[in-house]
PDB file of C-alpha atoms in Angstrom:
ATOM      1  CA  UNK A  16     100.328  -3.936  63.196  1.00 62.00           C
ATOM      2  CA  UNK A  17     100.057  -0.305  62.313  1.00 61.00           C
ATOM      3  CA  UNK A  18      96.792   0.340  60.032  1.00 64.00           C
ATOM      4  CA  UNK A  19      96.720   4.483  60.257  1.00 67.00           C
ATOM      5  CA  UNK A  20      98.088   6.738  58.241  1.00 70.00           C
ATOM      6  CA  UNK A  21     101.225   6.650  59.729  1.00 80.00           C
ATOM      7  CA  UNK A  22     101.641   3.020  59.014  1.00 88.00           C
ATOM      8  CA  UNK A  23     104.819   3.751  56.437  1.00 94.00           C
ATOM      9  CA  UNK A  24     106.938   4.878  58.949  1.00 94.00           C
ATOM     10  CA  UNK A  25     108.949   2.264  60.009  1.00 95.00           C
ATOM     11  CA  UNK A  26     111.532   4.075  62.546  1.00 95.00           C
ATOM     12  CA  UNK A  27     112.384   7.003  63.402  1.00 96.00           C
ATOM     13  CA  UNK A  28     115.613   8.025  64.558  1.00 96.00           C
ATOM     14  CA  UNK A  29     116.299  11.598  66.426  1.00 95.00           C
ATOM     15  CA  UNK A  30     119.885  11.886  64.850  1.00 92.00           C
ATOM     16  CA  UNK A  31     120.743  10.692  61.403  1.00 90.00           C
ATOM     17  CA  UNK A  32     123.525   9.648  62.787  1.00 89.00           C
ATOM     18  CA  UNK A  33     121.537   7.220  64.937  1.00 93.00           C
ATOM     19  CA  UNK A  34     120.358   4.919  62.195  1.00 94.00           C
ATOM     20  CA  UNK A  35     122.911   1.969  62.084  1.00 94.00           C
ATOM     21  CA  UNK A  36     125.528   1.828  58.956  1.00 93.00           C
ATOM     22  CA  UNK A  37     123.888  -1.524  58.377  1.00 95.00           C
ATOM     23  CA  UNK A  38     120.269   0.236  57.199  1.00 96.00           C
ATOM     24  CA  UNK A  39     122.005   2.218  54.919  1.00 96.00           C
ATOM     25  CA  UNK A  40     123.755  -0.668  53.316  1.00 95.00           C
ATOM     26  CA  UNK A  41     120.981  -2.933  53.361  1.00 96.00           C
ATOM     27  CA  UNK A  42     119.104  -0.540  51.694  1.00 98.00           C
ATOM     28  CA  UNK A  43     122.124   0.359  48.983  1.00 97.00           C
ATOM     29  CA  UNK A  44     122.050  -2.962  48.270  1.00 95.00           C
ATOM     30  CA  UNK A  45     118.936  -4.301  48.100  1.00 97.00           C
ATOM     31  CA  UNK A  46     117.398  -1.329  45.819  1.00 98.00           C
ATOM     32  CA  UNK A  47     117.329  -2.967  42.123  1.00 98.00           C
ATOM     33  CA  UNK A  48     115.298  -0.037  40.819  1.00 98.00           C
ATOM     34  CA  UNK A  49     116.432   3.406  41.454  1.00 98.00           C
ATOM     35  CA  UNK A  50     118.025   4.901  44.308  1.00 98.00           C
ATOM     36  CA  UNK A  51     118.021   8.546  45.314  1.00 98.00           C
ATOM     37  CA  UNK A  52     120.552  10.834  46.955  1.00 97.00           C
ATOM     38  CA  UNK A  53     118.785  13.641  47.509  1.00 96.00           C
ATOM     39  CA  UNK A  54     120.782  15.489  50.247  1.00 93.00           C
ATOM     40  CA  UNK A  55     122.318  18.963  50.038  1.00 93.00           C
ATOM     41  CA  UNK A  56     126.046  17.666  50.340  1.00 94.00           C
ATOM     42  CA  UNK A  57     126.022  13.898  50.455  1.00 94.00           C
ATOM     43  CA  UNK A  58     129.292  13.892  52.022  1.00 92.00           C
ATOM     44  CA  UNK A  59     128.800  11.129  55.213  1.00 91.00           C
ATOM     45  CA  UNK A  60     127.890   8.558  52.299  1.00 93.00           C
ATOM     46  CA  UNK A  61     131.579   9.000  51.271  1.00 91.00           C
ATOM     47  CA  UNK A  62     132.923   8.520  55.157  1.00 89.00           C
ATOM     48  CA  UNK A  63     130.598   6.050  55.990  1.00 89.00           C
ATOM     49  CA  UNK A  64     130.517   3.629  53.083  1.00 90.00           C
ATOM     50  CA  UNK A  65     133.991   2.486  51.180  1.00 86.00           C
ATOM     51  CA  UNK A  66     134.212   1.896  47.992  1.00 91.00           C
ATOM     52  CA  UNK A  67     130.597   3.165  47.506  1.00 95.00           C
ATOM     53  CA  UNK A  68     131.042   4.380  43.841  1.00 95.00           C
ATOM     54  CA  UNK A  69     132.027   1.226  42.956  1.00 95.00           C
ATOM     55  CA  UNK A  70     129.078  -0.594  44.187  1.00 96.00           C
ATOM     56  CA  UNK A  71     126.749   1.937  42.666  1.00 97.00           C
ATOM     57  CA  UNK A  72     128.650   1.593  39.107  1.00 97.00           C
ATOM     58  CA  UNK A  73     127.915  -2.267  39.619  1.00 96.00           C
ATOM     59  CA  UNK A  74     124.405  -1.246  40.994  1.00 97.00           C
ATOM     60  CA  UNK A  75     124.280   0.793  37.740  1.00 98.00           C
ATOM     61  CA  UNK A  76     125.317  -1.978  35.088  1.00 97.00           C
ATOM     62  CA  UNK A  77     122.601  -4.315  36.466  1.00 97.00           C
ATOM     63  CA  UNK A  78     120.173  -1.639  35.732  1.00 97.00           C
ATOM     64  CA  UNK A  79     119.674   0.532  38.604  1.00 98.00           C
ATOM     65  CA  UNK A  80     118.903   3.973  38.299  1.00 98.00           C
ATOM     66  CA  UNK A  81     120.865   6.122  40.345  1.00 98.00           C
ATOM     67  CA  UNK A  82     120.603   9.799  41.200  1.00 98.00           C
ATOM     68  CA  UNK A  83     122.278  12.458  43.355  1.00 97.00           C
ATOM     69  CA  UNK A  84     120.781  16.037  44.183  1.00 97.00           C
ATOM     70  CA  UNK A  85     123.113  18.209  45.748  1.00 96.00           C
ATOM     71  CA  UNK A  86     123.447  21.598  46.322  1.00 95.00           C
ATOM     72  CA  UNK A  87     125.769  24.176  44.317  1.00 96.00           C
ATOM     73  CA  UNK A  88     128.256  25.061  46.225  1.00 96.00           C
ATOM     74  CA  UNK A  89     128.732  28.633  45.145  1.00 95.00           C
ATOM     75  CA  UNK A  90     125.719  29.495  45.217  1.00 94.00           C
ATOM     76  CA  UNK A  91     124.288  32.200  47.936  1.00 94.00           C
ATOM     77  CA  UNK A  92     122.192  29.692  49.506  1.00 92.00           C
ATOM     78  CA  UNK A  93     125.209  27.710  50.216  1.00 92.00           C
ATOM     79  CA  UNK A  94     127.058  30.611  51.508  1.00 93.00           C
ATOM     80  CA  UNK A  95     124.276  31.511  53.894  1.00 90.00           C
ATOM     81  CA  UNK A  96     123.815  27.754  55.038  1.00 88.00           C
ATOM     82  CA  UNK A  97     127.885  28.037  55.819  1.00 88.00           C
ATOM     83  CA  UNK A  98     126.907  31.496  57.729  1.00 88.00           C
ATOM     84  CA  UNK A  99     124.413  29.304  59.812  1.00 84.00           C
ATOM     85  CA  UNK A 100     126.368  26.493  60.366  1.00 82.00           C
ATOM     86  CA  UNK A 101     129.654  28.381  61.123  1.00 83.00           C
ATOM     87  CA  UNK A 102     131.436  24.946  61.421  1.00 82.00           C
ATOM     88  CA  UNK A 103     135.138  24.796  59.540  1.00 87.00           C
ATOM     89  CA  UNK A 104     134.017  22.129  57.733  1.00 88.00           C
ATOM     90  CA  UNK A 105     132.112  24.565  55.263  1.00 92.00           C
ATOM     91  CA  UNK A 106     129.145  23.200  53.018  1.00 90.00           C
ATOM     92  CA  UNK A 107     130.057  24.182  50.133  1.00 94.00           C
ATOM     93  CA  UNK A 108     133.556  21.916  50.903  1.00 94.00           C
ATOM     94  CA  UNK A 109     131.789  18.598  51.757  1.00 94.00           C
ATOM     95  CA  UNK A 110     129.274  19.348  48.770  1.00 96.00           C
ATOM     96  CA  UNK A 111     132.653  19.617  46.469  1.00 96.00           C
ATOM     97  CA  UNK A 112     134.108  16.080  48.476  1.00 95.00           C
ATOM     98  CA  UNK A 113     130.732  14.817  47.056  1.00 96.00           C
ATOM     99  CA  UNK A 114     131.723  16.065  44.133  1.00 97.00           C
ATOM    100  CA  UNK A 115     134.995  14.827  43.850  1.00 95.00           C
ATOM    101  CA  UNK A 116     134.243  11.050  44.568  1.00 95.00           C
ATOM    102  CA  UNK A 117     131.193  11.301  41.821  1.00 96.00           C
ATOM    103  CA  UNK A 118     133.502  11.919  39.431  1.00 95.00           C
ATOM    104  CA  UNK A 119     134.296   8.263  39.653  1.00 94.00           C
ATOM    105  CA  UNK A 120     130.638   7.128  37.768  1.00 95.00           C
ATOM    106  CA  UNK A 121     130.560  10.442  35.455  1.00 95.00           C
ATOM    107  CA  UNK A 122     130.771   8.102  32.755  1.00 94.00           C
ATOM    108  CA  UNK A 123     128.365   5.387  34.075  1.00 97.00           C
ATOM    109  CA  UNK A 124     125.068   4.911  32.436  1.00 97.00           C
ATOM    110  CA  UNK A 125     122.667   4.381  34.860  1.00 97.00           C
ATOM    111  CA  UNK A 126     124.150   7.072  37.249  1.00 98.00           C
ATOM    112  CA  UNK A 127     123.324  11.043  36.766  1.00 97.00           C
ATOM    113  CA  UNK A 128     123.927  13.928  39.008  1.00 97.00           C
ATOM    114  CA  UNK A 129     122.537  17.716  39.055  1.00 97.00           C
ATOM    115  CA  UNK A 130     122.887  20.720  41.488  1.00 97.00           C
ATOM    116  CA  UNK A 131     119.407  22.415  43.212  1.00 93.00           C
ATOM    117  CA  UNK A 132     119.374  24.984  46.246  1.00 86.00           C
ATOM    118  CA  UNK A 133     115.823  24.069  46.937  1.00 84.00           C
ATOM    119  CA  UNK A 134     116.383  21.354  49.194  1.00 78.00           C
ATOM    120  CA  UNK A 135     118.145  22.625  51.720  1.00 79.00           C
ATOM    121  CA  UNK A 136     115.685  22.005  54.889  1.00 84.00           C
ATOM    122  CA  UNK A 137     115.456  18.199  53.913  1.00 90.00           C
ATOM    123  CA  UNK A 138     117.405  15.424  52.528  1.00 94.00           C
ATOM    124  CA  UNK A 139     115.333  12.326  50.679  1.00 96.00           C
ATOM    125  CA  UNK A 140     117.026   8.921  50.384  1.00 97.00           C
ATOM    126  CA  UNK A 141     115.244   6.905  47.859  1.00 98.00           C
ATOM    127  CA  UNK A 142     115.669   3.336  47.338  1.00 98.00           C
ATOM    128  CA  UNK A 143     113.377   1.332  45.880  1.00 98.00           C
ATOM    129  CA  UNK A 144     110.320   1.263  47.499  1.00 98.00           C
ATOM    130  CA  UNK A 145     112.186   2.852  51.245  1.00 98.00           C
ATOM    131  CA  UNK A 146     113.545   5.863  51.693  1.00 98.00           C
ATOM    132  CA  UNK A 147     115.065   8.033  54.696  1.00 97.00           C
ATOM    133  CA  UNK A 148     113.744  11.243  55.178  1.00 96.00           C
ATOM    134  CA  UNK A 149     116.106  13.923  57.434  1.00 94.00           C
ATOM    135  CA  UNK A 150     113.944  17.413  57.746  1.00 91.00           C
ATOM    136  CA  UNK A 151     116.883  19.216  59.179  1.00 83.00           C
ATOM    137  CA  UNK A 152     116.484  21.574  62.289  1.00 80.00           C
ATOM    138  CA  UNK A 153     117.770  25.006  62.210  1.00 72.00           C
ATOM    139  CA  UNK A 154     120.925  26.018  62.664  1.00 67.00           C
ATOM    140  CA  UNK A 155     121.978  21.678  62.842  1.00 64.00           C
ATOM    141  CA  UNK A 156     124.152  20.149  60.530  1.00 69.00           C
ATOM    142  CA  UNK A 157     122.714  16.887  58.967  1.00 70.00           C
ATOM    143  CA  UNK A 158     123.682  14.192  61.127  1.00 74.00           C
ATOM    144  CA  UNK A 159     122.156  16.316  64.136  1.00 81.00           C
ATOM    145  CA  UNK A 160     118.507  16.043  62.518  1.00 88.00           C
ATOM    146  CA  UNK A 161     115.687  13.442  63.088  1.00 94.00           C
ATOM    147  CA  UNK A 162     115.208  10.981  60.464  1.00 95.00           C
ATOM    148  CA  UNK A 163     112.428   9.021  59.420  1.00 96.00           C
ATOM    149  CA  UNK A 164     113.046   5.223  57.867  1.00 97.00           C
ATOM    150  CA  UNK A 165     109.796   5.007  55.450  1.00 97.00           C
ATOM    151  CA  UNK A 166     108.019   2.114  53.457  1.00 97.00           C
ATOM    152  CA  UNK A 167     105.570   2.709  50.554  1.00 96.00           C
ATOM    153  CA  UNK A 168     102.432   0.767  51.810  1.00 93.00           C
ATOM    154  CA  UNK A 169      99.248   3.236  49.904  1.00 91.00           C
ATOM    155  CA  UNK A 170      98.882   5.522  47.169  1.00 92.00           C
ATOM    156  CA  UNK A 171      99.696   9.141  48.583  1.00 91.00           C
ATOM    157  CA  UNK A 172     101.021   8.207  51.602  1.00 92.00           C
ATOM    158  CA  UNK A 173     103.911   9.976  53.390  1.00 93.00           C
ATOM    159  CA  UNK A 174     106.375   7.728  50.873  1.00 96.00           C
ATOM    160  CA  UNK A 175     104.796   9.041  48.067  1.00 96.00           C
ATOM    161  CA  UNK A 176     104.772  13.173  49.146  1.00 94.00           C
ATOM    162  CA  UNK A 177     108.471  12.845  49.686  1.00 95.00           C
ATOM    163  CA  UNK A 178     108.731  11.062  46.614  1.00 96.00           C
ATOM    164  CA  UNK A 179     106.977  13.572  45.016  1.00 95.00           C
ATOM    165  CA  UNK A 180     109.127  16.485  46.758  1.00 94.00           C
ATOM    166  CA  UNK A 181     112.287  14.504  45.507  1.00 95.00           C
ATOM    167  CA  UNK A 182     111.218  14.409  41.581  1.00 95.00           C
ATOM    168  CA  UNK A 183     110.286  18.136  41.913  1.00 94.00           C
ATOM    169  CA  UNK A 184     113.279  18.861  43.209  1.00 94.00           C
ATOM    170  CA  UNK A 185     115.325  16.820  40.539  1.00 96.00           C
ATOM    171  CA  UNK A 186     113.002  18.408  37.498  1.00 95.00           C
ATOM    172  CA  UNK A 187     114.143  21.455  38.656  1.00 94.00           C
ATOM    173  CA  UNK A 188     117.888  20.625  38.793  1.00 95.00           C
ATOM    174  CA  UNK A 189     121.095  21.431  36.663  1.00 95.00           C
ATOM    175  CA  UNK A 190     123.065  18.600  35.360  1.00 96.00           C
ATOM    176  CA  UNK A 191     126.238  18.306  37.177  1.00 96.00           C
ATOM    177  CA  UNK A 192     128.843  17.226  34.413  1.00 94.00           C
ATOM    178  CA  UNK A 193     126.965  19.636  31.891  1.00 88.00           C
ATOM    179  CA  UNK A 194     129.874  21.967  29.936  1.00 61.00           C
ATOM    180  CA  UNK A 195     128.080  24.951  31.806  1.00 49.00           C
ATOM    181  CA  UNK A 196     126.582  23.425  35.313  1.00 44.00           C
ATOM    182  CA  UNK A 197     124.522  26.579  35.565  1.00 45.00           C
ATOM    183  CA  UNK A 198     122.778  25.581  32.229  1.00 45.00           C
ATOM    184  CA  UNK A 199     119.483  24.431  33.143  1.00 47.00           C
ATOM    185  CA  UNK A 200     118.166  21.059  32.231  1.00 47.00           C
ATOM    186  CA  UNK A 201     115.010  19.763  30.565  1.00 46.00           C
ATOM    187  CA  UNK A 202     112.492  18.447  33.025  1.00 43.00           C
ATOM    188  CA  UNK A 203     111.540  14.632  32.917  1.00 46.00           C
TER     189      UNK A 203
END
């Protein structure tokens, strides 16, 4: 039994694309709370879970609190990103897939959505009281970064930095389905 500091990390995976589908829909489904998308295109959830808005709109109507973070894709740090990347699948084109297939919940209470360039470097998945944490390596696309499989065990813990990091993030965010996305939005 771990008893350190590092006693919240549950697994850690070199790839993202290493942790097993079933994780990620364990975790989907188990969260009651809140869950958090905080990744800078989202776009594997779409690939690698169907019908996934329409268990978060259910997720949602039992009174879940769902949230997605994603990058704007015209902004200049998604252009440079694409620069970086240099793969034909461009950035700011799986960030407007994401996009696309939130559309389906714009209407959902329960469910928001707002753009921010600052997390870039690091996707946070929130749910509940887990969360998977991909600090993305240069010049790597997403599912070619370590990820970390966390569990909130103590009070400022690595869980709760993240967490912190996420909330920033979001605070600092423009609503998605606002009349003018670039219009900022009041922090909460």
């Amino acid at each position: 039994m771990k008893t350190g500091p590092d006693r919240e990390v549950l697994t850690v995976y070199p790839y993202r694309s290493a942790c097993p589908k079933s994780i990620w829909r364990n975790l989907i489904t188990s969260a009651r709370n809140e869950i958090v998308f905080a990744g800078y295109t989202n776009y594997f959830l779409w690939l690698e879970h169907p019908n996934l808005a329409k268990v978060l709109k259910r997720k949602a109507e039992q009174g879940c609190k769902i949230r997605f973070l994603i990058g704007d894709p015209d902004s200049e740090v998604t252009r440079r990103r694409e620069e970086v990347e240099n793969v034909p699948l461009t950035v700011s084109t799986r960030i407007r897939i994401t996009l696309s297939e939130i559309e389906e919940v714009r209407n959902v209470p329960g469910i928001e959505a707002r753009f921010g360039d600052e997390h870039i470097a690091m996707s946070v998945f929130r749910f509940d009281s887990e969360m998977l944490v991909t600090p993305h390596l240069a010049k790597l696309v997403g599912h070619d970064s370590p990820m970390m499989h966390l569990r909130r065990y103590q009070d400022d813990g690595l869980f709760d930095r993240f967490g912190y990091h996420a909330s920033e993030l979001w605070s600092n965010g423009r609503d998605v389905w606002a009349d003018d996305p670039r219009e900022s939005v009041s922090s909460e």
